[in-house]
Amino acid sequence: MSRFESAKELYNLYDVDVENALQTLAGIRISMHCWQGDDVCGFENSGSLSGGIAAIGNYPGKARNPEELMADIDKALSLIPGKHKINLHASYAVMNGKPVDRDKLEPRHFQVWIDFAKSRNLGIDFNPTFFSHPKAADNLTLSNPDPAIRHFWVEHGKAARRIAEYCGKTLGIQALNNIWVPDGFKDIPADRYTPRLRLKDSLDEIYAEKLDKKWLADSIEGKVFGLGLESYTVGSHEFYMNYAAKNNILCLLDTGHFHPTEFVSDKIPTLLLFSEKIALHVSRPVRWDSDHVVIFDDELKEIAKELVRCDALNRVFIGLDFFDASINRIAAWVIGMRNMQKALLYALLLPNKTLAELQEKSDFTRILVTMEEFKSMPFADIWDHFCEINNVPVRDAWFNIVGQYEKEVLLKRG
Ligand code: RNT
Ligand code: ZN
């Protein structure tokens, strides 16, 4: 008997349907963020990264143009089981020598990406870029007191929604358009209200245009602080959670955007009570919003468990959001994507129904026994099988391929 078969038998004893779990996992598209490939630089040559975020490290081989970034994405996806989405930022427009500013972006500036996605059966998610731009120099965009600057960013927000809708429609896979703005202050504000009022008005303007919900889902992402924006963030979590609930927009939770002792996993069931859908940026904060590569840790498993237990896999957009410039960038993608999938599989392989029934009966001793027992179930044998049947390298065999690519391609980039 293969390791898979014997593991399956063991799971069967607990009424866990392994085949069903594998099938469910195969149907989940995770959005792989393009920006891990080039340290959030984009293709505009706009100078340094701004907005209170930072990609730290100088590992060789980062992608310098669309061709390199697409080749690297291809390499990563060839090592990740299943079919996914790519998450783009507006700053990754391909303008073929005829640049326009961000308020004038159109779907055609992303045609290369759409063709790329179409030929690989990938979806696209989209993000307007409210940072790394001269008009974002003071870290105030949609809440800027200057009406002209605010108007520019409102127009950018509108353009992004149209681009996302077009991507969704063209690919036949609904696209998420996520708004995150860096807006905030380094030091204690004198007025916390007015900037939020302006942000609210700007969002109202952006969302006024009715687009096709079949192809476009809108989300907004809050934050607790940024680098150089330590004292006040206009778009706080409460701001967006309320705005989202009131306006029927998705609230996106970035796992790095809360106080270090807060858990996003615990917020998921609450949001699901009040919204049809939610969105996630799965990241790994280390003491701060450091955007480390996602690892297979307890909180990742807990997030996956909530999605599975709440039967919410069809109600969530899962995207990754990290940028580590200190290690091989393709390995970073592969590690993060495979870990997200591992966590989902891990959650799908728990006796969730039994555990919930035990809780209703207040049998907390049995719950603890079962939860602990499942930590040493042969989960890895099921995961390896999933990789095998999806024709991607099993265990860490993928790393040799990345190593070879590094030698042959990345190190030659100079
Ligand atoms: C920043 C937000 C935002 C960005 C990306 C590049 O703190 O997490 O989502 O990381 O859009
Ligand atoms: Zn994020």
XYZ file of C-alpha atoms and ligand atoms in Angstrom:
426
model
C 0.000 0.000 0.000
C 1.294 3.472 -0.830
C 1.843 6.033 1.875
C -1.097 7.928 0.459
C -3.407 4.912 0.652
C -2.505 4.117 4.226
C -2.820 7.755 5.274
C -6.224 7.876 3.631
C -7.323 4.841 5.637
C -6.313 6.503 8.845
C -8.236 9.683 7.990
C -11.214 7.499 7.092
C -11.358 6.198 10.638
C -12.223 9.738 11.682
C -14.746 10.229 8.877
C -12.503 12.631 7.008
C -13.062 12.408 3.256
C -9.604 12.738 1.722
C -10.663 12.619 -1.929
C -13.161 15.355 -1.310
C -10.498 17.480 0.363
C -8.150 17.037 -2.615
C -10.862 17.989 -5.032
C -11.822 21.061 -3.056
C -8.223 22.217 -2.835
C -7.743 21.793 -6.580
C -10.588 24.264 -7.142
C -9.118 27.091 -5.064
C -7.334 29.835 -6.955
C -4.862 31.779 -4.882
C -3.770 35.174 -6.126
C 0.004 35.315 -6.511
C 1.228 38.884 -6.144
C 3.469 40.003 -8.994
C 5.337 42.406 -6.718
C 7.400 39.753 -4.916
C 9.292 39.343 -8.199
C 10.803 42.820 -8.340
C 10.594 44.265 -4.818
C 7.452 46.294 -5.661
C 9.369 48.370 -8.255
C 6.920 48.195 -11.157
C 7.699 49.367 -14.689
C 7.385 53.137 -14.389
C 10.935 53.892 -13.232
C 9.351 56.072 -10.613
C 12.310 55.997 -8.271
C 12.113 54.508 -4.840
C 9.293 52.685 -3.146
C 7.134 54.989 -1.025
C 3.968 54.785 1.049
C 5.517 53.487 4.228
C 6.326 50.026 2.910
C 9.789 48.557 2.288
C 11.358 45.603 0.512
C 14.563 44.899 2.379
C 17.497 42.955 0.958
C 19.538 42.793 -2.225
C 19.436 39.185 -3.343
C 20.568 39.054 -6.964
C 18.321 38.461 -9.936
C 15.229 40.613 -9.485
C 13.077 41.050 -12.564
C 13.720 44.332 -14.382
C 11.045 44.348 -17.062
C 7.801 42.618 -18.092
C 9.552 39.789 -19.932
C 11.697 38.889 -16.936
C 8.852 39.182 -14.472
C 6.593 37.004 -16.598
C 9.324 34.399 -17.048
C 9.841 34.309 -13.290
C 6.111 33.998 -12.638
C 5.993 31.126 -15.128
C 8.842 29.403 -13.342
C 7.182 29.795 -9.963
C 3.773 28.624 -11.177
C 5.325 25.524 -12.741
C 6.302 24.480 -9.219
C 2.963 25.192 -7.545
C 0.075 22.724 -7.853
C -3.252 23.904 -9.259
C -4.542 26.885 -11.255
C -4.302 30.344 -9.774
C -4.523 34.090 -10.348
C -1.880 36.765 -10.629
C -2.262 39.915 -8.632
C -1.172 43.054 -10.490
C -0.566 46.610 -9.446
C -1.307 49.538 -11.746
C 2.401 50.382 -11.671
C 2.989 47.232 -13.743
C 1.309 48.694 -16.832
C 3.111 47.907 -20.082
C 2.953 51.125 -22.077
C 5.225 50.395 -25.030
C 7.005 53.744 -25.111
C 3.810 55.814 -24.873
C 3.487 56.440 -21.170
C 0.365 57.929 -19.612
C -0.034 59.015 -16.023
C -1.973 56.832 -13.629
C -5.213 58.773 -13.915
C -5.318 57.936 -17.624
C -4.620 54.212 -17.488
C -6.802 51.986 -19.635
C -7.322 48.268 -20.071
C -5.086 48.286 -23.152
C -2.096 49.073 -20.964
C -2.561 45.642 -19.425
C -3.223 43.715 -22.617
C 0.144 41.951 -22.388
C -0.787 40.701 -18.929
C -4.238 39.641 -20.064
C -2.733 37.665 -22.951
C -0.246 36.139 -20.546
C -3.025 35.106 -18.169
C -5.377 33.892 -20.879
C -2.866 31.519 -22.446
C -2.178 29.981 -19.046
C -5.758 29.825 -17.734
C -4.951 32.259 -14.931
C -7.192 34.887 -13.419
C -6.099 38.455 -12.698
C -6.676 40.585 -9.623
C -5.871 44.270 -9.676
C -4.718 47.104 -7.425
C -4.556 50.812 -8.121
C -1.128 52.075 -7.040
C -1.388 54.987 -4.619
C 2.337 55.127 -3.802
C 5.744 55.544 -5.505
C 4.507 58.581 -7.427
C 5.279 62.330 -7.213
C 1.645 63.090 -6.324
C 1.939 60.730 -3.337
C 5.093 62.381 -2.026
C 3.404 63.566 1.187
C 1.653 60.226 1.719
C -1.748 61.776 1.238
C -3.690 60.595 -1.791
C -7.452 60.090 -1.548
C -7.459 62.164 1.642
C -5.216 64.939 0.334
C -6.386 68.463 1.281
C -5.481 69.680 -2.228
C -8.556 69.076 -4.414
C -6.444 68.720 -7.575
C -4.282 65.974 -6.094
C -7.284 64.240 -4.626
C -9.024 64.396 -7.991
C -6.007 62.829 -9.688
C -6.135 59.865 -7.317
C -9.899 59.530 -7.591
C -9.472 59.286 -11.347
C -6.796 56.646 -10.814
C -9.149 54.678 -8.599
C -11.865 54.812 -11.240
C -9.459 53.750 -13.977
C -8.340 50.761 -11.934
C -11.893 49.507 -11.458
C -12.503 49.645 -15.212
C -9.270 47.778 -15.881
C -10.144 45.116 -13.325
C -13.627 44.687 -14.747
C -12.133 44.306 -18.224
C -9.650 41.688 -16.990
C -12.448 39.756 -15.312
C -14.701 39.872 -18.347
C -11.972 38.986 -20.811
C -10.662 36.073 -18.793
C -14.065 34.883 -17.587
C -12.824 34.912 -13.998
C -14.065 37.603 -11.627
C -11.294 40.072 -10.732
C -10.806 41.695 -7.362
C -9.895 45.381 -7.387
C -8.345 46.249 -4.046
C -7.817 49.780 -2.810
C -5.095 50.419 -0.302
C -3.806 53.948 0.289
C -0.806 54.838 2.441
C -2.436 58.013 3.786
C -1.385 58.940 7.267
C 0.861 61.037 9.508
C 4.212 60.470 11.119
C 3.303 62.390 14.228
C 0.214 62.982 16.293
C -2.515 64.567 14.168
C -4.408 67.655 15.222
C -7.506 66.507 13.356
C -8.294 62.848 12.882
C -11.740 63.462 11.444
C -11.297 65.624 8.352
C -8.856 63.358 6.470
C -11.230 60.438 7.030
C -14.142 62.491 5.787
C -12.183 63.240 2.615
C -11.223 59.571 2.180
C -14.876 58.634 2.503
C -15.916 61.206 -0.105
C -13.191 60.063 -2.485
C -14.269 56.433 -2.177
C -17.879 57.452 -2.798
C -16.762 59.097 -6.028
C -14.702 56.089 -7.098
C -17.505 53.618 -6.452
C -20.235 55.782 -7.978
C -19.666 54.214 -11.379
C -21.727 51.024 -11.605
C -19.690 48.254 -13.158
C -20.519 44.605 -13.710
C -20.326 42.734 -10.412
C -20.142 39.486 -12.269
C -16.608 40.358 -13.336
C -15.502 42.877 -10.741
C -15.397 42.628 -6.953
C -14.309 45.696 -4.992
C -12.339 45.574 -1.764
C -10.702 48.035 0.598
C -7.698 47.342 2.818
C -7.010 49.058 6.128
C -3.874 49.261 8.144
C -2.626 50.205 11.569
C 0.600 52.018 10.676
C 3.338 52.420 8.060
C 7.014 53.377 8.097
C 7.128 57.124 8.689
C 3.364 56.974 9.272
C 3.466 55.700 12.803
C 0.926 57.902 14.523
C -2.137 57.886 12.333
C -3.532 55.963 9.386
C -6.512 57.566 7.678
C -7.749 54.220 6.359
C -7.840 52.335 9.631
C -9.463 48.931 9.957
C -12.597 50.341 11.582
C -12.893 52.955 8.879
C -12.911 50.374 6.112
C -14.894 47.740 7.974
C -17.719 50.228 8.414
C -17.407 51.609 4.908
C -17.451 48.083 3.482
C -20.492 46.973 5.473
C -22.451 50.083 4.641
C -21.610 50.135 0.947
C -21.616 46.435 0.201
C -17.920 46.331 -0.612
C -15.480 43.655 0.497
C -13.334 44.295 3.523
C -9.814 43.022 2.879
C -7.821 41.830 5.862
C -4.041 41.930 5.497
C -2.565 39.699 8.178
C 0.270 42.178 8.734
C -1.991 45.169 9.334
C -3.026 44.679 12.929
C -1.455 44.961 16.331
C 1.006 42.106 16.880
C -1.245 40.276 19.333
C -4.369 40.469 17.184
C -5.411 37.490 15.059
C -7.011 37.854 11.655
C -8.336 34.288 11.949
C -10.697 35.425 14.699
C -12.022 38.298 12.578
C -13.019 36.082 9.659
C -16.216 34.522 11.092
C -17.375 37.932 12.290
C -16.983 39.566 8.901
C -18.705 36.617 7.261
C -21.804 37.334 9.326
C -22.119 40.789 7.875
C -20.726 40.550 4.345
C -21.346 38.270 1.449
C -17.646 37.977 0.703
C -14.301 38.899 2.195
C -10.742 39.217 0.911
C -7.375 38.417 2.416
C -3.792 39.507 1.967
C -1.908 36.693 3.585
C 1.424 37.930 4.856
C 3.702 37.295 7.828
C 4.468 40.163 10.140
C 7.558 39.713 12.300
C 7.231 42.285 15.111
C 5.843 44.759 12.561
C 4.271 44.704 9.093
C 7.505 43.223 7.767
C 5.966 41.257 4.868
C 8.002 38.111 5.428
C 7.285 35.046 3.317
C 4.226 33.116 4.489
C 5.178 29.996 6.418
C 3.109 27.018 7.556
C 2.548 28.354 11.045
C -0.317 28.151 13.514
C -2.022 31.362 12.442
C -1.977 30.344 8.776
C -3.632 27.058 9.734
C -6.117 28.906 11.923
C -7.075 31.207 9.035
C -7.585 28.221 6.753
C -9.616 26.451 9.423
C -11.990 29.393 9.732
C -12.518 29.516 5.975
C -13.258 25.795 5.871
C -15.378 25.625 9.013
C -17.464 28.621 7.995
C -17.946 26.973 4.606
C -16.564 30.179 3.139
C -14.172 28.958 0.445
C -16.546 30.422 -2.139
C -16.853 33.653 -0.219
C -13.196 34.614 0.009
C -10.542 36.038 -2.271
C -7.218 34.735 -1.033
C -4.202 36.741 -2.115
C -0.651 36.739 -0.865
C 1.178 39.910 0.060
C 4.834 39.796 1.015
C 8.054 41.029 -0.498
C 11.319 39.628 0.729
C 14.313 40.890 -1.229
C 16.840 38.968 0.855
C 16.211 35.492 -0.586
C 15.586 33.972 -3.988
C 12.366 35.665 -5.086
C 10.996 32.713 -6.982
C 11.532 30.464 -3.987
C 9.691 33.059 -1.903
C 6.644 32.749 -4.169
C 6.743 28.958 -4.221
C 7.116 28.690 -0.449
C 4.265 31.123 0.209
C 1.862 29.680 -2.340
C 2.500 26.074 -1.379
C 2.127 26.936 2.285
C -1.208 28.624 1.716
C -2.381 25.498 -0.079
C -0.947 23.267 2.629
C -2.862 25.179 5.278
C -6.102 24.844 3.316
C -5.534 21.119 2.872
C -4.667 20.767 6.543
C -7.957 22.442 7.451
C -9.915 20.339 4.968
C -8.470 17.208 6.569
C -9.757 17.947 10.055
C -12.894 16.320 11.469
C -14.541 19.741 11.549
C -18.110 18.515 11.840
C -17.322 16.208 14.740
C -15.401 18.944 16.514
C -18.258 21.425 16.129
C -20.721 18.879 17.518
C -18.477 18.275 20.489
C -18.429 21.988 21.186
C -22.225 22.123 21.124
C -22.172 19.376 23.750
C -19.505 21.252 25.712
C -17.203 18.249 25.514
C -14.059 20.332 25.640
C -11.857 17.495 26.826
C -12.619 15.398 23.734
C -12.073 18.442 21.529
C -8.612 18.953 22.955
C -7.755 15.261 22.597
C -8.879 15.212 18.960
C -7.227 18.491 18.007
C -3.927 17.344 19.480
C -4.177 13.926 17.838
C -4.678 15.489 14.435
C -1.411 17.383 14.720
C 0.418 14.101 14.179
C -1.774 12.641 11.464
C 0.101 11.783 8.216
C -0.913 15.038 6.555
C 2.331 15.207 4.536
C 1.489 11.995 2.673
C -1.732 13.553 1.422
C 0.024 16.784 0.466
C 2.741 14.907 -1.433
C 0.040 13.012 -3.295
C -1.646 16.297 -4.221
C 1.629 17.552 -5.734
C 2.098 14.269 -7.570
C -1.329 14.214 -9.188
C -0.896 17.866 -10.163
C 2.422 17.129 -11.847
C 4.593 19.390 -9.770
C 7.712 18.395 -7.845
C 7.067 16.527 -4.613
C 8.514 17.750 -1.299
C 11.511 20.076 -1.792
C 12.459 18.739 -5.236
C 11.245 22.076 -6.636
C 14.195 23.838 -5.064
C 16.732 22.181 -7.391
C 14.816 23.605 -10.317
C 14.867 27.072 -8.776
C 18.602 26.671 -8.147
C 19.208 25.817 -11.768
C 17.094 28.769 -12.934
C 19.064 31.022 -10.630
C 22.320 29.885 -12.165
C 21.160 29.990 -15.756
C 18.900 33.043 -15.716
C 18.814 35.138 -12.551
C 22.544 35.501 -11.951
C 23.060 36.614 -15.556
C 20.847 39.658 -14.975
C 23.732 41.516 -13.374
C 0.657 47.772 2.184
C -0.456 46.903 1.746
C -0.617 46.744 0.278
C 0.704 46.548 -0.441
C 0.603 46.042 -1.842
C 1.848 46.286 -2.610
O 0.901 47.715 3.509
O -0.336 45.649 2.343
O -1.504 45.725 0.018
O 1.521 45.666 0.234
O -0.500 46.532 -2.445
Zn -1.693 44.112 1.707
